[in-house]
């Protein structure tokens, strides 16, 4: 079922992406889609109202019409939101936004990376890690950092399908395997 939902999300994202390419508005449409998704994720009452079958479709449409000019002023993103609402697929909005973001990243030669460390990384260390990841992937890297005290030391980076584990935990595990074998 998750694969089907992903396929549906990619289909809607691909349609919006094609419009963005044609109109040279990839980033603008992406920002509006992100804003709409952020509202969906953060506003529980709105999310429940739009996905609740008790509410009439006219009521749901009125709620969405009130929100759209502030969140997504372009006709393209509004049309997508209303289409999702009409087809009962408004809950797929976050998956559509992720798929759209992946398509934009691919088109613009970007890769997203998540770097976990035991302690917060300073700006210079983040820049150094970003450079290494960019050399490794051949793409510009958009990096987010997370603190994970269970790593003890070192970092774990996930980028473009790669997991680079330079954590102390991984090194101790490898050393333990060598000792036991």
mmCIF file with all atom_site columns, C-alpha atoms in Angstrom:
data_model
loop_
_atom_site.group_PDB
_atom_site.id
_atom_site.type_symbol
_atom_site.label_atom_id
_atom_site.label_alt_id
_atom_site.label_comp_id
_atom_site.label_asym_id
_atom_site.label_entity_id
_atom_site.label_seq_id
_atom_site.pdbx_PDB_ins_code
_atom_site.Cartn_x
_atom_site.Cartn_y
_atom_site.Cartn_z
_atom_site.occupancy
_atom_site.B_iso_or_equiv
_atom_site.pdbx_formal_charge
_atom_site.auth_seq_id
_atom_site.auth_comp_id
_atom_site.auth_asym_id
_atom_site.auth_atom_id
_atom_site.pdbx_PDB_model_num
ATOM 1   C CA . UNK A 1 1   ? 0.000   0.000   0.000   1.00 0.00 ? 1   UNK A CA 1
ATOM 2   C CA . UNK A 1 2   ? 2.883   2.385   0.748   1.00 0.00 ? 2   UNK A CA 1
ATOM 3   C CA . UNK A 1 3   ? 4.335   1.756   -2.727  1.00 0.00 ? 3   UNK A CA 1
ATOM 4   C CA . UNK A 1 4   ? 0.996   2.674   -4.288  1.00 0.00 ? 4   UNK A CA 1
ATOM 5   C CA . UNK A 1 5   ? 0.834   5.888   -2.252  1.00 0.00 ? 5   UNK A CA 1
ATOM 6   C CA . UNK A 1 6   ? 4.395   6.737   -3.328  1.00 0.00 ? 6   UNK A CA 1
ATOM 7   C CA . UNK A 1 7   ? 3.509   6.107   -6.953  1.00 0.00 ? 7   UNK A CA 1
ATOM 8   C CA . UNK A 1 8   ? 0.472   8.364   -6.703  1.00 0.00 ? 8   UNK A CA 1
ATOM 9   C CA . UNK A 1 9   ? 2.511   11.072  -4.983  1.00 0.00 ? 9   UNK A CA 1
ATOM 10  C CA . UNK A 1 10  ? 5.181   10.932  -7.691  1.00 0.00 ? 10  UNK A CA 1
ATOM 11  C CA . UNK A 1 11  ? 2.528   11.228  -10.399 1.00 0.00 ? 11  UNK A CA 1
ATOM 12  C CA . UNK A 1 12  ? 1.088   14.433  -8.922  1.00 0.00 ? 12  UNK A CA 1
ATOM 13  C CA . UNK A 1 13  ? 4.569   15.793  -8.192  1.00 0.00 ? 13  UNK A CA 1
ATOM 14  C CA . UNK A 1 14  ? 5.682   15.034  -11.754 1.00 0.00 ? 14  UNK A CA 1
ATOM 15  C CA . UNK A 1 15  ? 2.724   16.988  -13.157 1.00 0.00 ? 15  UNK A CA 1
ATOM 16  C CA . UNK A 1 16  ? 3.498   20.050  -11.010 1.00 0.00 ? 16  UNK A CA 1
ATOM 17  C CA . UNK A 1 17  ? 7.201   19.670  -11.788 1.00 0.00 ? 17  UNK A CA 1
ATOM 18  C CA . UNK A 1 18  ? 6.497   19.707  -15.550 1.00 0.00 ? 18  UNK A CA 1
ATOM 19  C CA . UNK A 1 19  ? 4.506   22.920  -15.126 1.00 0.00 ? 19  UNK A CA 1
ATOM 20  C CA . UNK A 1 20  ? 7.338   24.414  -13.063 1.00 0.00 ? 20  UNK A CA 1
ATOM 21  C CA . UNK A 1 21  ? 9.879   23.558  -15.755 1.00 0.00 ? 21  UNK A CA 1
ATOM 22  C CA . UNK A 1 22  ? 7.684   24.978  -18.532 1.00 0.00 ? 22  UNK A CA 1
ATOM 23  C CA . UNK A 1 23  ? 7.051   28.200  -16.638 1.00 0.00 ? 23  UNK A CA 1
ATOM 24  C CA . UNK A 1 24  ? 10.561  28.380  -15.119 1.00 0.00 ? 24  UNK A CA 1
ATOM 25  C CA . UNK A 1 25  ? 9.042   28.470  -11.651 1.00 0.00 ? 25  UNK A CA 1
ATOM 26  C CA . UNK A 1 26  ? 10.518  25.352  -10.070 1.00 0.00 ? 26  UNK A CA 1
ATOM 27  C CA . UNK A 1 27  ? 11.640  27.091  -6.902  1.00 0.00 ? 27  UNK A CA 1
ATOM 28  C CA . UNK A 1 28  ? 8.562   29.279  -6.530  1.00 0.00 ? 28  UNK A CA 1
ATOM 29  C CA . UNK A 1 29  ? 6.118   26.407  -6.884  1.00 0.00 ? 29  UNK A CA 1
ATOM 30  C CA . UNK A 1 30  ? 8.306   24.302  -4.589  1.00 0.00 ? 30  UNK A CA 1
ATOM 31  C CA . UNK A 1 31  ? 8.262   26.956  -1.863  1.00 0.00 ? 31  UNK A CA 1
ATOM 32  C CA . UNK A 1 32  ? 4.490   27.226  -2.062  1.00 0.00 ? 32  UNK A CA 1
ATOM 33  C CA . UNK A 1 33  ? 4.126   23.452  -1.931  1.00 0.00 ? 33  UNK A CA 1
ATOM 34  C CA . UNK A 1 34  ? 6.438   23.378  1.107   1.00 0.00 ? 34  UNK A CA 1
ATOM 35  C CA . UNK A 1 35  ? 4.389   26.110  2.816   1.00 0.00 ? 35  UNK A CA 1
ATOM 36  C CA . UNK A 1 36  ? 1.163   24.235  2.167   1.00 0.00 ? 36  UNK A CA 1
ATOM 37  C CA . UNK A 1 37  ? 2.711   21.017  3.470   1.00 0.00 ? 37  UNK A CA 1
ATOM 38  C CA . UNK A 1 38  ? 4.032   22.774  6.579   1.00 0.00 ? 38  UNK A CA 1
ATOM 39  C CA . UNK A 1 39  ? 0.526   24.063  7.270   1.00 0.00 ? 39  UNK A CA 1
ATOM 40  C CA . UNK A 1 40  ? -0.855  20.541  6.740   1.00 0.00 ? 40  UNK A CA 1
ATOM 41  C CA . UNK A 1 41  ? 1.688   19.050  9.150   1.00 0.00 ? 41  UNK A CA 1
ATOM 42  C CA . UNK A 1 42  ? 1.392   21.725  11.849  1.00 0.00 ? 42  UNK A CA 1
ATOM 43  C CA . UNK A 1 43  ? -2.312  22.589  11.871  1.00 0.00 ? 43  UNK A CA 1
ATOM 44  C CA . UNK A 1 44  ? -3.976  19.484  13.262  1.00 0.00 ? 44  UNK A CA 1
ATOM 45  C CA . UNK A 1 45  ? -7.463  21.001  13.154  1.00 0.00 ? 45  UNK A CA 1
ATOM 46  C CA . UNK A 1 46  ? -7.167  21.876  9.479   1.00 0.00 ? 46  UNK A CA 1
ATOM 47  C CA . UNK A 1 47  ? -5.745  18.455  8.640   1.00 0.00 ? 47  UNK A CA 1
ATOM 48  C CA . UNK A 1 48  ? -8.556  16.699  10.504  1.00 0.00 ? 48  UNK A CA 1
ATOM 49  C CA . UNK A 1 49  ? -11.219 18.900  8.932   1.00 0.00 ? 49  UNK A CA 1
ATOM 50  C CA . UNK A 1 50  ? -9.990  18.355  5.383   1.00 0.00 ? 50  UNK A CA 1
ATOM 51  C CA . UNK A 1 51  ? -9.606  14.599  5.739   1.00 0.00 ? 51  UNK A CA 1
ATOM 52  C CA . UNK A 1 52  ? -12.720 13.914  7.847   1.00 0.00 ? 52  UNK A CA 1
ATOM 53  C CA . UNK A 1 53  ? -15.565 12.315  5.852   1.00 0.00 ? 53  UNK A CA 1
ATOM 54  C CA . UNK A 1 54  ? -18.169 13.909  8.165   1.00 0.00 ? 54  UNK A CA 1
ATOM 55  C CA . UNK A 1 55  ? -17.549 17.323  6.606   1.00 0.00 ? 55  UNK A CA 1
ATOM 56  C CA . UNK A 1 56  ? -19.205 18.010  3.268   1.00 0.00 ? 56  UNK A CA 1
ATOM 57  C CA . UNK A 1 57  ? -16.918 18.587  0.315   1.00 0.00 ? 57  UNK A CA 1
ATOM 58  C CA . UNK A 1 58  ? -18.285 22.143  0.006   1.00 0.00 ? 58  UNK A CA 1
ATOM 59  C CA . UNK A 1 59  ? -17.216 22.839  3.618   1.00 0.00 ? 59  UNK A CA 1
ATOM 60  C CA . UNK A 1 60  ? -13.762 21.393  2.982   1.00 0.00 ? 60  UNK A CA 1
ATOM 61  C CA . UNK A 1 61  ? -13.419 23.455  -0.184  1.00 0.00 ? 61  UNK A CA 1
ATOM 62  C CA . UNK A 1 62  ? -14.403 26.625  1.718   1.00 0.00 ? 62  UNK A CA 1
ATOM 63  C CA . UNK A 1 63  ? -11.744 25.924  4.360   1.00 0.00 ? 63  UNK A CA 1
ATOM 64  C CA . UNK A 1 64  ? -9.105  25.404  1.684   1.00 0.00 ? 64  UNK A CA 1
ATOM 65  C CA . UNK A 1 65  ? -10.214 28.492  -0.267  1.00 0.00 ? 65  UNK A CA 1
ATOM 66  C CA . UNK A 1 66  ? -9.709  30.596  2.833   1.00 0.00 ? 66  UNK A CA 1
ATOM 67  C CA . UNK A 1 67  ? -6.159  29.330  3.298   1.00 0.00 ? 67  UNK A CA 1
ATOM 68  C CA . UNK A 1 68  ? -4.837  29.191  -0.243  1.00 0.00 ? 68  UNK A CA 1
ATOM 69  C CA . UNK A 1 69  ? -4.248  32.883  -1.081  1.00 0.00 ? 69  UNK A CA 1
ATOM 70  C CA . UNK A 1 70  ? -1.933  33.293  1.918   1.00 0.00 ? 70  UNK A CA 1
ATOM 71  C CA . UNK A 1 71  ? -0.078  29.989  1.596   1.00 0.00 ? 71  UNK A CA 1
ATOM 72  C CA . UNK A 1 72  ? -0.010  29.304  -2.139  1.00 0.00 ? 72  UNK A CA 1
ATOM 73  C CA . UNK A 1 73  ? -0.964  32.261  -4.307  1.00 0.00 ? 73  UNK A CA 1
ATOM 74  C CA . UNK A 1 74  ? -0.310  30.632  -7.696  1.00 0.00 ? 74  UNK A CA 1
ATOM 75  C CA . UNK A 1 75  ? -3.103  28.992  -9.642  1.00 0.00 ? 75  UNK A CA 1
ATOM 76  C CA . UNK A 1 76  ? -0.985  25.861  -10.210 1.00 0.00 ? 76  UNK A CA 1
ATOM 77  C CA . UNK A 1 77  ? -0.501  24.965  -6.544  1.00 0.00 ? 77  UNK A CA 1
ATOM 78  C CA . UNK A 1 78  ? -4.073  25.918  -5.705  1.00 0.00 ? 78  UNK A CA 1
ATOM 79  C CA . UNK A 1 79  ? -5.374  23.700  -8.508  1.00 0.00 ? 79  UNK A CA 1
ATOM 80  C CA . UNK A 1 80  ? -3.276  20.820  -7.219  1.00 0.00 ? 80  UNK A CA 1
ATOM 81  C CA . UNK A 1 81  ? -4.616  21.262  -3.677  1.00 0.00 ? 81  UNK A CA 1
ATOM 82  C CA . UNK A 1 82  ? -8.250  21.405  -4.838  1.00 0.00 ? 82  UNK A CA 1
ATOM 83  C CA . UNK A 1 83  ? -7.739  18.381  -7.099  1.00 0.00 ? 83  UNK A CA 1
ATOM 84  C CA . UNK A 1 84  ? -6.272  16.404  -4.186  1.00 0.00 ? 84  UNK A CA 1
ATOM 85  C CA . UNK A 1 85  ? -9.204  17.451  -2.013  1.00 0.00 ? 85  UNK A CA 1
ATOM 86  C CA . UNK A 1 86  ? -11.781 16.441  -4.624  1.00 0.00 ? 86  UNK A CA 1
ATOM 87  C CA . UNK A 1 87  ? -10.170 13.052  -5.169  1.00 0.00 ? 87  UNK A CA 1
ATOM 88  C CA . UNK A 1 88  ? -9.798  12.329  -1.468  1.00 0.00 ? 88  UNK A CA 1
ATOM 89  C CA . UNK A 1 89  ? -6.001  12.397  -1.666  1.00 0.00 ? 89  UNK A CA 1
ATOM 90  C CA . UNK A 1 90  ? -5.217  15.541  0.299   1.00 0.00 ? 90  UNK A CA 1
ATOM 91  C CA . UNK A 1 91  ? -3.377  13.394  2.888   1.00 0.00 ? 91  UNK A CA 1
ATOM 92  C CA . UNK A 1 92  ? -0.785  12.622  0.195   1.00 0.00 ? 92  UNK A CA 1
ATOM 93  C CA . UNK A 1 93  ? 0.355   16.253  0.261   1.00 0.00 ? 93  UNK A CA 1
ATOM 94  C CA . UNK A 1 94  ? 3.565   15.630  2.302   1.00 0.00 ? 94  UNK A CA 1
ATOM 95  C CA . UNK A 1 95  ? 4.591   12.739  0.029   1.00 0.00 ? 95  UNK A CA 1
ATOM 96  C CA . UNK A 1 96  ? 3.928   14.866  -3.052  1.00 0.00 ? 96  UNK A CA 1
ATOM 97  C CA . UNK A 1 97  ? 6.058   17.685  -1.622  1.00 0.00 ? 97  UNK A CA 1
ATOM 98  C CA . UNK A 1 98  ? 8.929   15.232  -0.931  1.00 0.00 ? 98  UNK A CA 1
ATOM 99  C CA . UNK A 1 99  ? 8.720   13.789  -4.446  1.00 0.00 ? 99  UNK A CA 1
ATOM 100 C CA . UNK A 1 100 ? 8.662   17.296  -5.955  1.00 0.00 ? 100 UNK A CA 1
ATOM 101 C CA . UNK A 1 101 ? 11.683  18.284  -3.874  1.00 0.00 ? 101 UNK A CA 1
ATOM 102 C CA . UNK A 1 102 ? 13.594  15.189  -5.045  1.00 0.00 ? 102 UNK A CA 1
ATOM 103 C CA . UNK A 1 103 ? 12.802  15.998  -8.691  1.00 0.00 ? 103 UNK A CA 1
ATOM 104 C CA . UNK A 1 104 ? 13.978  19.599  -8.225  1.00 0.00 ? 104 UNK A CA 1
ATOM 105 C CA . UNK A 1 105 ? 17.155  18.475  -6.488  1.00 0.00 ? 105 UNK A CA 1
ATOM 106 C CA . UNK A 1 106 ? 17.900  16.059  -9.312  1.00 0.00 ? 106 UNK A CA 1
ATOM 107 C CA . UNK A 1 107 ? 17.245  18.701  -11.991 1.00 0.00 ? 107 UNK A CA 1
ATOM 108 C CA . UNK A 1 108 ? 19.352  21.333  -10.196 1.00 0.00 ? 108 UNK A CA 1
ATOM 109 C CA . UNK A 1 109 ? 22.234  18.960  -9.359  1.00 0.00 ? 109 UNK A CA 1
ATOM 110 C CA . UNK A 1 110 ? 21.702  19.020  -5.614  1.00 0.00 ? 110 UNK A CA 1
ATOM 111 C CA . UNK A 1 111 ? 21.828  16.314  -2.970  1.00 0.00 ? 111 UNK A CA 1
ATOM 112 C CA . UNK A 1 112 ? 20.388  16.461  0.533   1.00 0.00 ? 112 UNK A CA 1
ATOM 113 C CA . UNK A 1 113 ? 22.481  15.188  3.398   1.00 0.00 ? 113 UNK A CA 1
ATOM 114 C CA . UNK A 1 114 ? 21.761  14.464  7.038   1.00 0.00 ? 114 UNK A CA 1
ATOM 115 C CA . UNK A 1 115 ? 24.780  14.510  9.309   1.00 0.00 ? 115 UNK A CA 1
ATOM 116 C CA . UNK A 1 116 ? 24.481  13.132  12.827  1.00 0.00 ? 116 UNK A CA 1
ATOM 117 C CA . UNK A 1 117 ? 27.074  13.826  15.488  1.00 0.00 ? 117 UNK A CA 1
ATOM 118 C CA . UNK A 1 118 ? 27.429  13.246  19.207  1.00 0.00 ? 118 UNK A CA 1
ATOM 119 C CA . UNK A 1 119 ? 27.723  16.998  19.828  1.00 0.00 ? 119 UNK A CA 1
ATOM 120 C CA . UNK A 1 120 ? 26.706  20.082  17.839  1.00 0.00 ? 120 UNK A CA 1
ATOM 121 C CA . UNK A 1 121 ? 29.091  20.849  14.973  1.00 0.00 ? 121 UNK A CA 1
ATOM 122 C CA . UNK A 1 122 ? 30.644  24.283  14.582  1.00 0.00 ? 122 UNK A CA 1
ATOM 123 C CA . UNK A 1 123 ? 30.279  26.203  11.317  1.00 0.00 ? 123 UNK A CA 1
ATOM 124 C CA . UNK A 1 124 ? 33.813  25.424  10.099  1.00 0.00 ? 124 UNK A CA 1
ATOM 125 C CA . UNK A 1 125 ? 33.351  21.685  10.646  1.00 0.00 ? 125 UNK A CA 1
ATOM 126 C CA . UNK A 1 126 ? 29.998  21.768  8.856   1.00 0.00 ? 126 UNK A CA 1
ATOM 127 C CA . UNK A 1 127 ? 31.602  23.532  5.874   1.00 0.00 ? 127 UNK A CA 1
ATOM 128 C CA . UNK A 1 128 ? 34.401  20.948  5.772   1.00 0.00 ? 128 UNK A CA 1
ATOM 129 C CA . UNK A 1 129 ? 31.927  18.051  5.881   1.00 0.00 ? 129 UNK A CA 1
ATOM 130 C CA . UNK A 1 130 ? 29.818  19.685  3.157   1.00 0.00 ? 130 UNK A CA 1
ATOM 131 C CA . UNK A 1 131 ? 32.902  19.994  0.908   1.00 0.00 ? 131 UNK A CA 1
ATOM 132 C CA . UNK A 1 132 ? 33.792  16.337  1.414   1.00 0.00 ? 132 UNK A CA 1
ATOM 133 C CA . UNK A 1 133 ? 30.219  15.266  0.622   1.00 0.00 ? 133 UNK A CA 1
ATOM 134 C CA . UNK A 1 134 ? 30.137  17.478  -2.469  1.00 0.00 ? 134 UNK A CA 1
ATOM 135 C CA . UNK A 1 135 ? 33.382  15.939  -3.759  1.00 0.00 ? 135 UNK A CA 1
ATOM 136 C CA . UNK A 1 136 ? 32.040  12.464  -3.020  1.00 0.00 ? 136 UNK A CA 1
ATOM 137 C CA . UNK A 1 137 ? 28.668  12.976  -4.744  1.00 0.00 ? 137 UNK A CA 1
ATOM 138 C CA . UNK A 1 138 ? 29.640  15.458  -7.457  1.00 0.00 ? 138 UNK A CA 1
ATOM 139 C CA . UNK A 1 139 ? 26.626  17.592  -6.487  1.00 0.00 ? 139 UNK A CA 1
ATOM 140 C CA . UNK A 1 140 ? 26.054  20.644  -4.348  1.00 0.00 ? 140 UNK A CA 1
ATOM 141 C CA . UNK A 1 141 ? 24.931  19.481  -0.913  1.00 0.00 ? 141 UNK A CA 1
ATOM 142 C CA . UNK A 1 142 ? 22.127  20.855  1.216   1.00 0.00 ? 142 UNK A CA 1
ATOM 143 C CA . UNK A 1 143 ? 23.038  19.637  4.667   1.00 0.00 ? 143 UNK A CA 1
ATOM 144 C CA . UNK A 1 144 ? 21.064  19.329  7.882   1.00 0.00 ? 144 UNK A CA 1
ATOM 145 C CA . UNK A 1 145 ? 22.659  18.351  11.149  1.00 0.00 ? 145 UNK A CA 1
ATOM 146 C CA . UNK A 1 146 ? 21.309  16.385  14.090  1.00 0.00 ? 146 UNK A CA 1
ATOM 147 C CA . UNK A 1 147 ? 22.751  15.612  17.493  1.00 0.00 ? 147 UNK A CA 1
ATOM 148 C CA . UNK A 1 148 ? 22.713  11.924  18.482  1.00 0.00 ? 148 UNK A CA 1
ATOM 149 C CA . UNK A 1 149 ? 24.476  11.354  21.838  1.00 0.00 ? 149 UNK A CA 1
ATOM 150 C CA . UNK A 1 150 ? 24.427  7.578   21.275  1.00 0.00 ? 150 UNK A CA 1
ATOM 151 C CA . UNK A 1 151 ? 27.194  7.987   18.673  1.00 0.00 ? 151 UNK A CA 1
ATOM 152 C CA . UNK A 1 152 ? 29.675  8.822   21.477  1.00 0.00 ? 152 UNK A CA 1
ATOM 153 C CA . UNK A 1 153 ? 31.958  10.566  18.938  1.00 0.00 ? 153 UNK A CA 1
ATOM 154 C CA . UNK A 1 154 ? 32.476  11.037  15.199  1.00 0.00 ? 154 UNK A CA 1
ATOM 155 C CA . UNK A 1 155 ? 29.722  11.489  12.616  1.00 0.00 ? 155 UNK A CA 1
ATOM 156 C CA . UNK A 1 156 ? 27.293  9.537   10.457  1.00 0.00 ? 156 UNK A CA 1
ATOM 157 C CA . UNK A 1 157 ? 26.367  11.131  7.116   1.00 0.00 ? 157 UNK A CA 1
ATOM 158 C CA . UNK A 1 158 ? 23.548  10.039  4.818   1.00 0.00 ? 158 UNK A CA 1
ATOM 159 C CA . UNK A 1 159 ? 23.615  11.522  1.338   1.00 0.00 ? 159 UNK A CA 1
ATOM 160 C CA . UNK A 1 160 ? 22.431  10.373  -2.102  1.00 0.00 ? 160 UNK A CA 1
ATOM 161 C CA . UNK A 1 161 ? 21.801  6.807   -0.974  1.00 0.00 ? 161 UNK A CA 1
ATOM 162 C CA . UNK A 1 162 ? 25.162  6.549   0.792   1.00 0.00 ? 162 UNK A CA 1
ATOM 163 C CA . UNK A 1 163 ? 25.686  6.085   4.515   1.00 0.00 ? 163 UNK A CA 1
ATOM 164 C CA . UNK A 1 164 ? 29.128  7.158   5.657   1.00 0.00 ? 164 UNK A CA 1
ATOM 165 C CA . UNK A 1 165 ? 29.623  5.976   9.225   1.00 0.00 ? 165 UNK A CA 1
ATOM 166 C CA . UNK A 1 166 ? 32.630  7.513   10.922  1.00 0.00 ? 166 UNK A CA 1
ATOM 167 C CA . UNK A 1 167 ? 31.193  7.220   14.394  1.00 0.00 ? 167 UNK A CA 1
ATOM 168 C CA . UNK A 1 168 ? 33.090  5.968   17.384  1.00 0.00 ? 168 UNK A CA 1
ATOM 169 C CA . UNK A 1 169 ? 30.270  3.480   17.960  1.00 0.00 ? 169 UNK A CA 1
ATOM 170 C CA . UNK A 1 170 ? 30.875  1.919   14.517  1.00 0.00 ? 170 UNK A CA 1
ATOM 171 C CA . UNK A 1 171 ? 34.637  1.830   15.028  1.00 0.00 ? 171 UNK A CA 1
ATOM 172 C CA . UNK A 1 172 ? 34.237  0.154   18.419  1.00 0.00 ? 172 UNK A CA 1
ATOM 173 C CA . UNK A 1 173 ? 31.860  -2.375  16.855  1.00 0.00 ? 173 UNK A CA 1
ATOM 174 C CA . UNK A 1 174 ? 34.380  -3.184  14.117  1.00 0.00 ? 174 UNK A CA 1
ATOM 175 C CA . UNK A 1 175 ? 37.167  -3.530  16.677  1.00 0.00 ? 175 UNK A CA 1
ATOM 176 C CA . UNK A 1 176 ? 34.993  -5.808  18.794  1.00 0.00 ? 176 UNK A CA 1
ATOM 177 C CA . UNK A 1 177 ? 34.323  -8.041  15.749  1.00 0.00 ? 177 UNK A CA 1
ATOM 178 C CA . UNK A 1 178 ? 38.036  -8.321  15.027  1.00 0.00 ? 178 UNK A CA 1
ATOM 179 C CA . UNK A 1 179 ? 38.801  -9.245  18.615  1.00 0.00 ? 179 UNK A CA 1
ATOM 180 C CA . UNK A 1 180 ? 36.045  -11.869 18.762  1.00 0.00 ? 180 UNK A CA 1
ATOM 181 C CA . UNK A 1 181 ? 37.031  -13.457 15.426  1.00 0.00 ? 181 UNK A CA 1
#
